[in-house]
Coordinates of C-alpha atoms and ligand atoms in Angstrom, one line a residue:
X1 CA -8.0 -13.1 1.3
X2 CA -7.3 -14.7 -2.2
X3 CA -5.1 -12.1 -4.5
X4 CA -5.1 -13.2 -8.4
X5 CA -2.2 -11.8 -10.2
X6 CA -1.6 -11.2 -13.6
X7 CA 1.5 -10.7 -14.9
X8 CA 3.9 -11.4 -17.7
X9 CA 6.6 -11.8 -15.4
X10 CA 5.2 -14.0 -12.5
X11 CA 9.4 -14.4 -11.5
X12 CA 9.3 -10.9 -10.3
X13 CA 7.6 -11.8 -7.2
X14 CA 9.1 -14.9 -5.5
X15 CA 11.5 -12.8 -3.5
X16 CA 8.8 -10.5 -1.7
X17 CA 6.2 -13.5 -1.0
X18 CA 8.6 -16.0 0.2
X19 CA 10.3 -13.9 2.9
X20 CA 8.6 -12.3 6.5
X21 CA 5.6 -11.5 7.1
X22 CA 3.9 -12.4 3.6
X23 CA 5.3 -15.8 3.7
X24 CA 4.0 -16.1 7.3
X25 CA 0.3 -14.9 6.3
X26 CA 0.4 -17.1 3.7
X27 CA 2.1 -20.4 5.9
X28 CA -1.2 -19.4 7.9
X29 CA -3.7 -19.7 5.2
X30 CA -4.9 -16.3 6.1
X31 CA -3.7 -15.3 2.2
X32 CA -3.4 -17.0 -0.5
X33 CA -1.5 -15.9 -4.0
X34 CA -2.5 -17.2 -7.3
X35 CA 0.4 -15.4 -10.1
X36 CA -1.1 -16.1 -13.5
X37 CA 1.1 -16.0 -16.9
X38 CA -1.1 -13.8 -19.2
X39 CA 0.9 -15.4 -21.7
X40 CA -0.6 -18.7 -21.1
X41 CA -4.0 -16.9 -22.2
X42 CA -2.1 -15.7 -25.4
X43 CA -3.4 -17.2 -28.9
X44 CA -0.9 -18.7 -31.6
X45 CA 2.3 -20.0 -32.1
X46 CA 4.1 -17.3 -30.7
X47 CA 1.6 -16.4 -27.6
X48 CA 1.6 -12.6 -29.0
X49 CA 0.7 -10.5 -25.9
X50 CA 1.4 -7.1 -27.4
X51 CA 1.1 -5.1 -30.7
X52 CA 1.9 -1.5 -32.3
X53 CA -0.8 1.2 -31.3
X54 CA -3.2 2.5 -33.6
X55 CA -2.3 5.6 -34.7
X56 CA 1.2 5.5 -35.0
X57 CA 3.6 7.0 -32.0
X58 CA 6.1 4.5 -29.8
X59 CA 6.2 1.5 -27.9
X60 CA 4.0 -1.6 -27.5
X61 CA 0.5 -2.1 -26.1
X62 CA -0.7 -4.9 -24.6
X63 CA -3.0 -6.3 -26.6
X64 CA -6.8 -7.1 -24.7
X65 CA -8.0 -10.5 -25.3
X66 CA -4.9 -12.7 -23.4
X67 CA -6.3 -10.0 -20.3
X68 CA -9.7 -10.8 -20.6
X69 CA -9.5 -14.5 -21.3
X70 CA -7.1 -14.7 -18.0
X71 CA -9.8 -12.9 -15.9
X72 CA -12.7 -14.9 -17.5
X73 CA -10.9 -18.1 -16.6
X74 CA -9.5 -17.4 -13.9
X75 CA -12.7 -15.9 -11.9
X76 CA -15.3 -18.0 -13.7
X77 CA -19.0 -17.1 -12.6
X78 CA -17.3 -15.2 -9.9
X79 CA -17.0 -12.6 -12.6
X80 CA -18.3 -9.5 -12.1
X81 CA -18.5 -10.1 -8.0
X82 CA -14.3 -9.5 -7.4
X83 CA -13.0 -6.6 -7.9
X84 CA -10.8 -6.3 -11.1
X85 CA -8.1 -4.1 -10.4
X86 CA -6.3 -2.5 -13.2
X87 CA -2.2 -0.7 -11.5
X88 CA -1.6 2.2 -13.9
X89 CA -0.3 5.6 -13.0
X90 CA -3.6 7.0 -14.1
X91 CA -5.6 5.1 -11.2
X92 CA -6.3 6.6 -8.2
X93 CA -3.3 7.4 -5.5
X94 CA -3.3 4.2 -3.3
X95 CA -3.6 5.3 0.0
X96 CA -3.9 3.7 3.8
X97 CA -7.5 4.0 3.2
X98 CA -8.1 2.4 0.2
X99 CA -5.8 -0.8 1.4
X100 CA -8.4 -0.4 4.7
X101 CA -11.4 -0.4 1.9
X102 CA -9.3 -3.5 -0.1
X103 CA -8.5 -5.4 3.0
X104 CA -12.1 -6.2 3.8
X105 CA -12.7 -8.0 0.3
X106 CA -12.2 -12.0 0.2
X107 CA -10.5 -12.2 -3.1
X108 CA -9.0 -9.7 -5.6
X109 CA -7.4 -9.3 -8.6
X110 CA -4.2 -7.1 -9.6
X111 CA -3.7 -6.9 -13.6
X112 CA 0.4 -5.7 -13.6
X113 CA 0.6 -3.7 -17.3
X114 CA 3.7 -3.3 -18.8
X115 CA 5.3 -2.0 -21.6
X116 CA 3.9 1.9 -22.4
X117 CA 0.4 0.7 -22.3
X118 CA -2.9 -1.4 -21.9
X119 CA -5.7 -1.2 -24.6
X120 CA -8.0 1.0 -23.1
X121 CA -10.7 -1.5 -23.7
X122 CA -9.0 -3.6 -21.0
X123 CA -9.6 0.0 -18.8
X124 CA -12.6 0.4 -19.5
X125 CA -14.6 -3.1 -19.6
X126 CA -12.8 -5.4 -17.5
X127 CA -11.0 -3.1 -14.7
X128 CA -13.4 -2.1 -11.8
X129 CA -10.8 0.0 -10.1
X130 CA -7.6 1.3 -10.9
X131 CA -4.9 2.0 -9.0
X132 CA -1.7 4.5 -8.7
X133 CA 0.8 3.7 -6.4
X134 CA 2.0 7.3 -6.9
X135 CA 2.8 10.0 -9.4
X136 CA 6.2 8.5 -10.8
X137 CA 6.6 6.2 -13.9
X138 CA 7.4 2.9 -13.3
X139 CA 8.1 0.0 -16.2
X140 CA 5.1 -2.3 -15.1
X141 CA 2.6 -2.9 -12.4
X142 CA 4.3 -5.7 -10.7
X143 CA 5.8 -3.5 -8.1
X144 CA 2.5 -1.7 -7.5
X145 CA 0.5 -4.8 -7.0
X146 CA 3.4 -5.8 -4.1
X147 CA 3.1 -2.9 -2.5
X148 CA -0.9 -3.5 -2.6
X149 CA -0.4 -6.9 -1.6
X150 CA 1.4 -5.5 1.3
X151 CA -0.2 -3.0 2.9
X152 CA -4.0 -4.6 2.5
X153 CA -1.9 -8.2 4.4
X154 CA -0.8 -6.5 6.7
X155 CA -4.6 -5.1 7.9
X156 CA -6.1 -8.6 7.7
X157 CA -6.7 -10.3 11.3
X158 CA -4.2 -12.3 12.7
X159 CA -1.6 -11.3 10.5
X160 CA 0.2 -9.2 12.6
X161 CA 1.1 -11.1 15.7
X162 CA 0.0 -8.3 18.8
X163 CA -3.0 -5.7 17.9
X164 CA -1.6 -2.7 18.3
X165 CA -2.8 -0.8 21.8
X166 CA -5.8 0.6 21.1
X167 CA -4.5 4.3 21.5
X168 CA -1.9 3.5 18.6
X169 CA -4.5 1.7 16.4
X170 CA -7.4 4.4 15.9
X171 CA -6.2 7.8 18.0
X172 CA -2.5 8.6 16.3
X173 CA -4.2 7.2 13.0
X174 CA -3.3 9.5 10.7
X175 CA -0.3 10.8 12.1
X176 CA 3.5 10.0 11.3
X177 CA 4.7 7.7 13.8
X178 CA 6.8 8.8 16.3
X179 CA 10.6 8.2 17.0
X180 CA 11.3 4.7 18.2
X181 CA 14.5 3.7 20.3
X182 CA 16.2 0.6 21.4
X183 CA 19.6 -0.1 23.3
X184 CA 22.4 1.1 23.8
X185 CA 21.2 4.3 25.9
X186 CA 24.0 6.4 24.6
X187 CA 25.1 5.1 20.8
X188 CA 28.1 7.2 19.7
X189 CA 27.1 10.2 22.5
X190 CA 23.3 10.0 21.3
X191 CA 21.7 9.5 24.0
X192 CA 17.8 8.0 24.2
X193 CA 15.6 10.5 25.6
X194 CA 15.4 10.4 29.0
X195 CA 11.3 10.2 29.5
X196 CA 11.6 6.8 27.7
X197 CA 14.0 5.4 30.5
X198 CA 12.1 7.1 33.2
X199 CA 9.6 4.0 33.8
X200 CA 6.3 7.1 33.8
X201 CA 4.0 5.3 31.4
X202 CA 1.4 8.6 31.3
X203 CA 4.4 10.9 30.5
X204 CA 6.0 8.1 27.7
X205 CA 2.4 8.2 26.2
X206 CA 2.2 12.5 26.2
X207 CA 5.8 12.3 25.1
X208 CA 5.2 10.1 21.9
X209 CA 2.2 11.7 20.9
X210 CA 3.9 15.5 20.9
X211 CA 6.7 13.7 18.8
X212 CA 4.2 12.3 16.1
X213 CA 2.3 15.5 16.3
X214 CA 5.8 17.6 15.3
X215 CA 7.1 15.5 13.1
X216 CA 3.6 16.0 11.0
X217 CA 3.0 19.4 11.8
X218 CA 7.2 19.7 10.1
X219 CA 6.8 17.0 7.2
X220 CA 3.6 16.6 6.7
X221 CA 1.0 19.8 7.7
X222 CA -1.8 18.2 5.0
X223 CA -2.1 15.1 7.3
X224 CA -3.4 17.5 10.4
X225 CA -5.7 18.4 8.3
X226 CA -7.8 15.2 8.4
X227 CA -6.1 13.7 11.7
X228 CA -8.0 13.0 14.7
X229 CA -7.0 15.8 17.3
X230 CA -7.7 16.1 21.1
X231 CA -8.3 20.0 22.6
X232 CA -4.5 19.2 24.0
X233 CA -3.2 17.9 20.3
X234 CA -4.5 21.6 19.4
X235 CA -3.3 23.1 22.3
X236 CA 0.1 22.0 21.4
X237 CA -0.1 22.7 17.8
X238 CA -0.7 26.3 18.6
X239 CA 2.7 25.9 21.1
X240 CA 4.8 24.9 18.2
X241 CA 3.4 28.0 15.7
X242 CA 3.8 30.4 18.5
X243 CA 7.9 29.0 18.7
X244 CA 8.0 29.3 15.1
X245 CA 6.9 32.7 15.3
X246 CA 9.1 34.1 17.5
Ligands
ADE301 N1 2.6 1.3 -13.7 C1 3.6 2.2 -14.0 N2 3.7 3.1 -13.0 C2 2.7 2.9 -12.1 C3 2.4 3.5 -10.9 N3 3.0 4.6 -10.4 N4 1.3 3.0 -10.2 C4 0.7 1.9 -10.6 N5 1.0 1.3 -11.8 C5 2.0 1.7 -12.5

């Protein structure tokens, strides 16, 4: 996977791809990261990549031709086959999912606004996608297009050193995870469950899987909705209702 990222602050992102598993991916060749100054697509003296907005009102919008003329450059004829990938709060919610749908692309690119806006022609004629990483206001896309970068590494082969067993991969997909535990056995009297110490691989399996299921059916009830579930997942769904009823 090749990521293109446009930014006006390219410094924002040494940290993140320089440390664990990103830096790994990338000692690996499986990724590669190209951060591009849309500054250095900027025409004049002064490299102007913003202006006042039409209209009148606050703040500065980034102006669209240093954005297109980085994506024309940068993707050359490969125009219009990558995806063009516009972070702004109006995009749709990122999801597991959609980094799933991302992960299987060989190059993208991540356009990080800033400032209160983008010219909408930038929106509408150069973005293929766009992408929320939630409903909260951040001061630029940089931190979305990590946490993109992220998540759709993580899902490419051979990133992650062991594939997980195939029960965790596909069958408690969709499901909070459940409670993990390492030593000491008893940490300031909390003690490790017992069926994790007790060596019974079937019952460790039943165990983890009731634990996922109630911490989604607690936190997160819309997830059940669309989660793979067994007659026995069901079964014990209907266990913890009847307890909560009575
Ligand atoms: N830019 C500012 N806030 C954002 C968000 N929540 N997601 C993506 N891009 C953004």
């Amino acid at each position: 996977m090749h990521f293109d990222i446009l930014t006006l602050f390219p410094g924002l992102f040494a940290g993140v791809f320089e440390e664990s598993i990103l830096k790994r991916a990338r000692e690996a060749g499986l990724v590669t990261i190209a951060l591009h100054n849309i500054r250095d697509y900027a025409s004049g003296r002064h490299r102007i990549t913003d202006d006042l907005p039409y209209g009148g009102g606050g703040g500065m919008i980034m102006k669209p031709e240093p954005i297109f003329a980085a994506v024309e450059a940068i993707l050359g004829d490969q125009l219009g086959r990558v995806p063009v990938i516009l972070l702004t709060p109006r995009g749709r919610t990122f999801t597991q999912q959609i980094a799933r749908e991302l992960s299987r692309q060989r190059r993208l690119v991540l356009i990080c606004g800033r400032y209160e806006g983008v010219d909408e022609r930038v929106h509408q004629y150069l973005a293929t996608d766009e992408v929320s990483i939630g409903d909260y206001v951040l001061s630029g896309g940089e931190i979305p297009a990590m946490v993109l970068v992220d998540a759709i590494t993580r899902l490419i082969p051979g990133v992650l050193g062991e594939p997980t067993a195939p029960f965790e991969d596909s069958y408690a997909e969709g499901l909070l995870e459940y409670p993990h535990y390492t030593r000491p056995p008893v940490f300031r009297g909390h003690a490790v469950p017992e069926v994790l110490l007790s060596g019974n691989h079937a019952e460790i399996v039943r165990w983890r899987r009731q634990q996922a299921l109630r911490l989604t059916w607690e936190r997160r009830p819309d997830l059940l909705e669309r989660a793979r579930l067994t007659d026995a997942d069901r079964a014990y769904l209907r266990q913890l209702e009847d307890e909560r009823k009575s």
